[in-house]
Coordinates of C-alpha atoms in Angstrom, one line a residue:
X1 CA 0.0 0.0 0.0
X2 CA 1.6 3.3 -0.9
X3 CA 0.7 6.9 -0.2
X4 CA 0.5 6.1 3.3
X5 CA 1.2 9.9 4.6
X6 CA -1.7 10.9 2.7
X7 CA -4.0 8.5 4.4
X8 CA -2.8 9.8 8.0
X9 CA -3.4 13.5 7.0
X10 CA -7.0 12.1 5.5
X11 CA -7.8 11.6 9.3
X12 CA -6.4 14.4 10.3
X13 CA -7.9 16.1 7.8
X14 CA -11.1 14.7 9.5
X15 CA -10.9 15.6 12.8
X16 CA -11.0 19.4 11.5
X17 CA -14.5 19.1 10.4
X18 CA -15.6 17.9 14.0
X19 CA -13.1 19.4 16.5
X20 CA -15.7 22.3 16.9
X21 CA -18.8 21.1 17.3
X22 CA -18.3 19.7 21.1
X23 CA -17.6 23.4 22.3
X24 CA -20.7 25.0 19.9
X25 CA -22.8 25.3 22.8
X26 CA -19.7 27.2 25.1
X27 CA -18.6 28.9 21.9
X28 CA -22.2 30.6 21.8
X29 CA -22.4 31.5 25.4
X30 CA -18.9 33.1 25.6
X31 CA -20.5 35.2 22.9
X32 CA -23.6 35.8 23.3
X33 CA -25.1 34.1 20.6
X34 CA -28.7 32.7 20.4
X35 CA -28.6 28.7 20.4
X36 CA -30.6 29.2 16.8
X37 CA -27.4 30.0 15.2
X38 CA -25.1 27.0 15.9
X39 CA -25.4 25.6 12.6
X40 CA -23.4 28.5 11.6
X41 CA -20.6 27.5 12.7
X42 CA -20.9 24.1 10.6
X43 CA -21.8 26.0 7.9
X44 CA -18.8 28.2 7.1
X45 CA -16.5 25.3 6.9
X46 CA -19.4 23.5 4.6
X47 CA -19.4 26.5 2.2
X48 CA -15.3 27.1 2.8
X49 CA -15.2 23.5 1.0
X50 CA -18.1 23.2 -1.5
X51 CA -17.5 26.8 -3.2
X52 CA -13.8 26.2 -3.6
X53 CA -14.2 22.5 -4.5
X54 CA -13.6 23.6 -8.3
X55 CA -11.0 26.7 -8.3
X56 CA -9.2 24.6 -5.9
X57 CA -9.0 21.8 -8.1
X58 CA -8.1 24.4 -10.8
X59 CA -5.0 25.8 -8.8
X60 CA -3.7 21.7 -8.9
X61 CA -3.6 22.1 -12.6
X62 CA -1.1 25.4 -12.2
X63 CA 0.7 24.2 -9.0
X64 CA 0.3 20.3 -8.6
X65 CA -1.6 17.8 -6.9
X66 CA 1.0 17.4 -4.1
X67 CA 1.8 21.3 -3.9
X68 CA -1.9 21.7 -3.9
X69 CA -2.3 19.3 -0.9
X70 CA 0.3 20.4 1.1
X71 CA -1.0 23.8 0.8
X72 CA -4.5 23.0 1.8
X73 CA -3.2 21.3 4.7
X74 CA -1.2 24.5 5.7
X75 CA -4.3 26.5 5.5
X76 CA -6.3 24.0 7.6
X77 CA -3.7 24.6 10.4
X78 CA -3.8 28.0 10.1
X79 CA -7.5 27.7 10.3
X80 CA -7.4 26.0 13.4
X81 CA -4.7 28.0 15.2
X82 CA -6.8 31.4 13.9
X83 CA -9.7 29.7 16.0
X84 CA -7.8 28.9 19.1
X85 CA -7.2 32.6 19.5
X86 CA -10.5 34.5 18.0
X87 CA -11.7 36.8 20.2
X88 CA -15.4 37.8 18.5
X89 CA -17.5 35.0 17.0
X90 CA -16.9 36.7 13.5
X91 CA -13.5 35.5 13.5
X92 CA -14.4 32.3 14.5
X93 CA -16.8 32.2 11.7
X94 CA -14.2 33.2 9.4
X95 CA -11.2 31.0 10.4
X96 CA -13.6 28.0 10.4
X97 CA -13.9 29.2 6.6
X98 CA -10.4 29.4 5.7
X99 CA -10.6 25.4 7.2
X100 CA -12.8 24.6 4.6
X101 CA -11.3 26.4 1.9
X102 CA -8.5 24.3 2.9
X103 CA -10.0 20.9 3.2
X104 CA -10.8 22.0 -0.7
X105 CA -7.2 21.3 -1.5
X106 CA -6.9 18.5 -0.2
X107 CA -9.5 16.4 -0.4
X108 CA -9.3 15.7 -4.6
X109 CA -5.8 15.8 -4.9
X110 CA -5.0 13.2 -1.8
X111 CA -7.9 11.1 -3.9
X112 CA -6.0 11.3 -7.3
X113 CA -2.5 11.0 -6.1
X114 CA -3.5 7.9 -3.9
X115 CA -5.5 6.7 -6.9
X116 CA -2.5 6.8 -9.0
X117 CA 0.1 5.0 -6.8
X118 CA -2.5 2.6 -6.3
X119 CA -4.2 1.9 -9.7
X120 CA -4.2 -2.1 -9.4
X121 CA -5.9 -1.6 -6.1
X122 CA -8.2 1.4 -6.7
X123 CA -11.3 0.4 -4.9
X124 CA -9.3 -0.6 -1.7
X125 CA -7.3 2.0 -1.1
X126 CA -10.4 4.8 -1.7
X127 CA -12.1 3.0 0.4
X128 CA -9.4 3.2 3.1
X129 CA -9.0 6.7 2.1
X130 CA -12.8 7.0 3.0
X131 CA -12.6 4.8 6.2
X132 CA -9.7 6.8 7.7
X133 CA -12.4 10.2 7.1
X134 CA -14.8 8.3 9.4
X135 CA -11.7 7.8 12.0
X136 CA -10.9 11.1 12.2
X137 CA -14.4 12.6 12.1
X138 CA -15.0 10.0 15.2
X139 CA -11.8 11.8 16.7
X140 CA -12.7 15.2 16.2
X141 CA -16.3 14.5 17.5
X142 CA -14.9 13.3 21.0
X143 CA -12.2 16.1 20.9
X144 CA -14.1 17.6 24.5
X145 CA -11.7 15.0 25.8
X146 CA -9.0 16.7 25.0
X147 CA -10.5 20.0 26.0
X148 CA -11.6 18.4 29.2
X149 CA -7.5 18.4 30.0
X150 CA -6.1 21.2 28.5
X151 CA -8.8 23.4 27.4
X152 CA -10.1 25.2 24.5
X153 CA -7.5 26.8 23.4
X154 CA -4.5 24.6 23.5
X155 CA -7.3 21.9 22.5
X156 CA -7.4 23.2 19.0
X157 CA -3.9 24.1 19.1
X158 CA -3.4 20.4 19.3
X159 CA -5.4 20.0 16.1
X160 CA -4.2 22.6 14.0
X161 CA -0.2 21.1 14.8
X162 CA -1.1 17.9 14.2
X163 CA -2.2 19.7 10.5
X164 CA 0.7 20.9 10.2
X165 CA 2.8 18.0 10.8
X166 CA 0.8 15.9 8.1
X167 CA 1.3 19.0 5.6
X168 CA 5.5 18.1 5.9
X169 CA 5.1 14.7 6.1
X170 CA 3.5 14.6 2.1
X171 CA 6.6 16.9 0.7
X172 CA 8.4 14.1 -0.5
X173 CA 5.0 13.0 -2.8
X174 CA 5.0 13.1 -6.5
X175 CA 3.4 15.8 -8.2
X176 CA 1.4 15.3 -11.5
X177 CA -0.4 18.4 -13.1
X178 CA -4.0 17.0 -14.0
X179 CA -5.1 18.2 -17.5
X180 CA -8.3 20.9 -16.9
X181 CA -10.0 19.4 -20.0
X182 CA -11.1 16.7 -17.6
X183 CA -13.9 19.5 -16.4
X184 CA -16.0 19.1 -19.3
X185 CA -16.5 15.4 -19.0
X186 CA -20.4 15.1 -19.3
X187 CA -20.4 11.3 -17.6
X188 CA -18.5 12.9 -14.6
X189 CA -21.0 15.2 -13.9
X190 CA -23.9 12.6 -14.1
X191 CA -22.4 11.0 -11.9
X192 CA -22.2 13.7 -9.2
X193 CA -26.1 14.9 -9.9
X194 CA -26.7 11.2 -9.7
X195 CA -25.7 10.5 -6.4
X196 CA -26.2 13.9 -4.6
X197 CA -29.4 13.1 -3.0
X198 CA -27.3 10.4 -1.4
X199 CA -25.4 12.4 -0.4
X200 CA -27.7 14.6 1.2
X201 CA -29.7 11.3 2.8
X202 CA -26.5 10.6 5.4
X203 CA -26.2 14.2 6.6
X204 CA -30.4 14.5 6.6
X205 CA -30.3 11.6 9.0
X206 CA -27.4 12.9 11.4
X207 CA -28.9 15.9 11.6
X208 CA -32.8 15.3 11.9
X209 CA -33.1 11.7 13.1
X210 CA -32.9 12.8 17.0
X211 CA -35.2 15.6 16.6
X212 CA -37.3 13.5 14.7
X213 CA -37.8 10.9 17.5
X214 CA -38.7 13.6 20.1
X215 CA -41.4 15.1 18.3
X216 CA -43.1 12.0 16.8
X217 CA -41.7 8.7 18.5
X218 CA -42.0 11.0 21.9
X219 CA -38.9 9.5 23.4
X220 CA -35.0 10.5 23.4
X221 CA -33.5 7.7 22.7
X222 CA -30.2 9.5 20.8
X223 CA -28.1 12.7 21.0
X224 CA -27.4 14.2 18.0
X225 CA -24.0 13.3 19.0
X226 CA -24.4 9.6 19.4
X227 CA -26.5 8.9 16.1
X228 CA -23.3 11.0 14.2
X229 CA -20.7 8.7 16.3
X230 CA -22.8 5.5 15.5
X231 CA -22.9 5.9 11.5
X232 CA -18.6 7.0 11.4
X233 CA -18.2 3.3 13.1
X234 CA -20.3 1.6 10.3
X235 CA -19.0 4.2 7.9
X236 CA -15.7 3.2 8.7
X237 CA -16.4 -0.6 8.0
X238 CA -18.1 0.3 4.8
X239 CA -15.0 2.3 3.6
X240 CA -12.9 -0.9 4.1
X241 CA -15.2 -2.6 2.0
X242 CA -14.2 -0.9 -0.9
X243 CA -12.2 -3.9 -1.9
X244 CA -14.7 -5.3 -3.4
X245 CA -14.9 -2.9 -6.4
X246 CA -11.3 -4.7 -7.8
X247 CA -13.4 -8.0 -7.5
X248 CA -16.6 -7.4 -9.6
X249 CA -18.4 -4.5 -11.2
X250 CA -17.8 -1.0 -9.7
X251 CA -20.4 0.6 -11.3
X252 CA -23.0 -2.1 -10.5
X253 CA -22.2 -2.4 -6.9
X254 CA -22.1 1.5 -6.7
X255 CA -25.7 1.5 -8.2
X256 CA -26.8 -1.4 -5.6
X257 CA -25.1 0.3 -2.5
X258 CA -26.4 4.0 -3.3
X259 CA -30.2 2.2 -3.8
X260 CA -30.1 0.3 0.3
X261 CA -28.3 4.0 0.6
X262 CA -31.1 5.7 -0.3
X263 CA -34.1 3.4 1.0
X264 CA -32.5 2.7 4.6
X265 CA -34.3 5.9 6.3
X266 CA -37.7 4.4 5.5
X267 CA -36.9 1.9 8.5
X268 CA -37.0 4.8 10.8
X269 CA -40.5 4.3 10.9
X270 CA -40.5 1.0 12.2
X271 CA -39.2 -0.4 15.8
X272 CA -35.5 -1.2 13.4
X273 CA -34.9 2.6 13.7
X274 CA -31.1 1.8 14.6
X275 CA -30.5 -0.5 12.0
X276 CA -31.1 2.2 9.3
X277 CA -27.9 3.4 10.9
X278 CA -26.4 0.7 10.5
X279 CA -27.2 -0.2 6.7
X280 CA -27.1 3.6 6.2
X281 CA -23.6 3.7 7.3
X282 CA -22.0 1.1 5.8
X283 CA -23.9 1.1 2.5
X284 CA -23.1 4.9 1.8
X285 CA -19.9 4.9 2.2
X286 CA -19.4 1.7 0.5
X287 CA -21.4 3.6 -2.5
X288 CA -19.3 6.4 -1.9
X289 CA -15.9 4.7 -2.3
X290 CA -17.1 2.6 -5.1
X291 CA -18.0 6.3 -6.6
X292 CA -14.9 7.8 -6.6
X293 CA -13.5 5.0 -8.0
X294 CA -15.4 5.1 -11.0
X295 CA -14.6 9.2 -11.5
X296 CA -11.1 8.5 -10.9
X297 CA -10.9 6.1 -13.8
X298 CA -13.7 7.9 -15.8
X299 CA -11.6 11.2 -16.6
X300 CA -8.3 9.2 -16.0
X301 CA -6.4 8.9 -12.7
X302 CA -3.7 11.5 -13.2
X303 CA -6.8 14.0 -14.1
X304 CA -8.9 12.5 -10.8
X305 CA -8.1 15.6 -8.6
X306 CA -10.8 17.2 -11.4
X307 CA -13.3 15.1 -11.9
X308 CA -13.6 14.0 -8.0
X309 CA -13.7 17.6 -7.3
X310 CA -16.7 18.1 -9.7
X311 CA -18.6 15.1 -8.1
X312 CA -17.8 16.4 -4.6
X313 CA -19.0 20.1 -5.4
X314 CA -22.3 18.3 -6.9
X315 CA -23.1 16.7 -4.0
X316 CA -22.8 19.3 -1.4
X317 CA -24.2 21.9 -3.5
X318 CA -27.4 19.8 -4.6
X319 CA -27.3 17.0 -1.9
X320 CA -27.2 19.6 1.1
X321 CA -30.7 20.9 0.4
X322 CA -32.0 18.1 1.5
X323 CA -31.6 18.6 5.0
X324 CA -32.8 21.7 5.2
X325 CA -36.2 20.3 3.0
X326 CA -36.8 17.2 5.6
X327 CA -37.1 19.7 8.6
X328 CA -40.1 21.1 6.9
X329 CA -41.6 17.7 5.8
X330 CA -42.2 16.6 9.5
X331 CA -42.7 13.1 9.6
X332 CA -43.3 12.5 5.9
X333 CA -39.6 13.7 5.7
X334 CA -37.8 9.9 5.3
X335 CA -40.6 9.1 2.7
X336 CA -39.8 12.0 0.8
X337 CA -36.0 12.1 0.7
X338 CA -36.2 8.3 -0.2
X339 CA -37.5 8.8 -3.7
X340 CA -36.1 12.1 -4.6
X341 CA -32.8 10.3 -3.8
X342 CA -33.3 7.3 -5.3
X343 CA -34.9 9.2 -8.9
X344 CA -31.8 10.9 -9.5
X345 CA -30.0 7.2 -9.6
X346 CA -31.8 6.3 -13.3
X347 CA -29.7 8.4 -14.9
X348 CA -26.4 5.4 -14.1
X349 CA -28.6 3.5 -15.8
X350 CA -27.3 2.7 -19.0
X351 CA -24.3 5.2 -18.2
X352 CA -21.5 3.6 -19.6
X353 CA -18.1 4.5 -17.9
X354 CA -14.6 3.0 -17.9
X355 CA -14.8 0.2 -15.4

């Protein structure tokens, strides 16, 4: 397995997109801020990432994939030692930012370089790459450990050194310039409208599912916290499951996945509530891995860092609606997200791609 470095800043990489939200609630307090606003917070490292998904993966083109990594790693520590020492909840707001705009760099051109020193194992080692994204997102959620012994500050401190280390530890990578051409491949970006209401099915389901028990199951049975934690375990078994893509059919198997994908939040109605976690879990990020694989080889692996970037900008930018639609469908809102993420998936069939 090469590329190793890369897959320890992946979950590094992670734990930047959790490390905040234990110390949301303090964060708001210190400044004054009404609890209605915390998914702000999220939100500017969500819009850091999805708007620079595609200039990012421009600046890889001019720069390199590796140069372009190691740069969006730098940034992400920056980010995080920017936070440690805000003083207003603007700054916060903004640093956060910067993070995503970070995690922008890195997330397509750690894909395509890893796809590229592993192209007889492709399916394996993006799968690992998505598993280790689960491991760090688990880390970053309990990070109110580490804040519990040394407090805020130093606490993300801790996170944005550990950045920085992984940034130095990927100098010595190769560093292919992908050709920008790869943007206008039409299959590419069926494949990200395809399976962006997948996407936006997992975060729905973090998000809503505790709310959802409280006001129509009547019982609190899970913190928002603890339904998160639960599908980054099975997540992270689903990413190592990504082998099977060099054994059989990609595509097919990326079809069948994102279908259970899609369909697992209808057994939230039903007494099996926490084994839509489960299937939900494993099954999109098996989808997911599968996914990439096939966009890496679609547009060609040295030109991946483009065409994953355009399926990763689809699916925040069309798959994030979702959750914002299901908190106004009440409890017809697993019904709903079901089929408008399943419809989306008939355009893959027929689709005919390199694998």
């Amino acid at each position: 397995m090469k590329g190793t470095t890369i897959l320890f800043s992946r979950t590094v990489y992670a734990i930047s997109w959790f490390y905040l939200a234990p110390e949301i609630p303090r964060i708001l307090e210190e400044f004054h801020e009404s609890s209605f606003i915390s998914g702000v917070i999220p939100l500017s490292f969500f819009l850091g990432s999805g708007i620079m998904q595609i200039p990012s993966a421009y600046l890889g083109t001019k720069i390199g994939q590796r140069n372009s990594l190691v740069l969006g790693l730098l940034i992400m520590s920056a980010s995080a030692f920017f936070v440690a020492f805000s003083d207003s909840f603007t700054l916060i707001l903004l640093s956060y930012f910067l993070g995503g705009v970070g995690a922008s760099m890195f997330f397509s051109s750690g894909g395509a370089i890893l796809s590229d020193l592993n192209r007889e194992r492709l399916g394996f080692s993006l799968g690992l790459y998505n598993a280790l994204f689960c491991v760090g997102g688990f880390l970053g959620l309990n990070w109110a450990l580490v804040y519990n012994v040394v407090g805020f500050t130093l606490g993300a401190v801790l996170v944005g050194g550990l950045t920085f280390v992984s940034a130095l530890l990927n100098l010595r990578l190769p560093n292919p310039r992908p050709s920008w051409r790869a943007i206008r491949n039409r299959k590419v970006i069926i494949l990200g409208v395809a399976t962006a209401g997948m996407w936006g099915v997992y975060y729905a389901v973090g998000e809503l599912l505790p709310s959802f028990m409280v006001f129509y199951e009547h019982q609190r049975v899970l913190t928002s916290s603890a339904v998160t934690s639960l599908l980054l375990v099975f997540s992270a078994l689903g990413g190592v499951m990504g082998w099977l893509g060099d054994r059989m059919s990609k595509m097919r198997l990326m079809i069948a996945s994102a279908v259970i994908t899609s369909l697992s939040p209808l057994l939230i109605y039903t007494p099996l509530y926490l084994l839509a976690l489960v299937i939900l879990g494993i099954f999109n990020e098996l989808a997911f891995s599968l996914l990439y694989s096939v966009t890496a080889l679609e547009g060609g692996i040295r030109n991946s860092s483009i065409t994953l970037a355009v399926v990763n900008s689809l699916n925040i930018s069309l798959g994030t609606w979702l959750e914002f639609l299901s908190g106004y469908l009440g409890f017809y809102a697993w019904v709903v997200i079901s089929i408008i993420s399943v419809v989306p998936l008939l355009l893959l069939m027929g689709l005919r791609t390199r694998t």
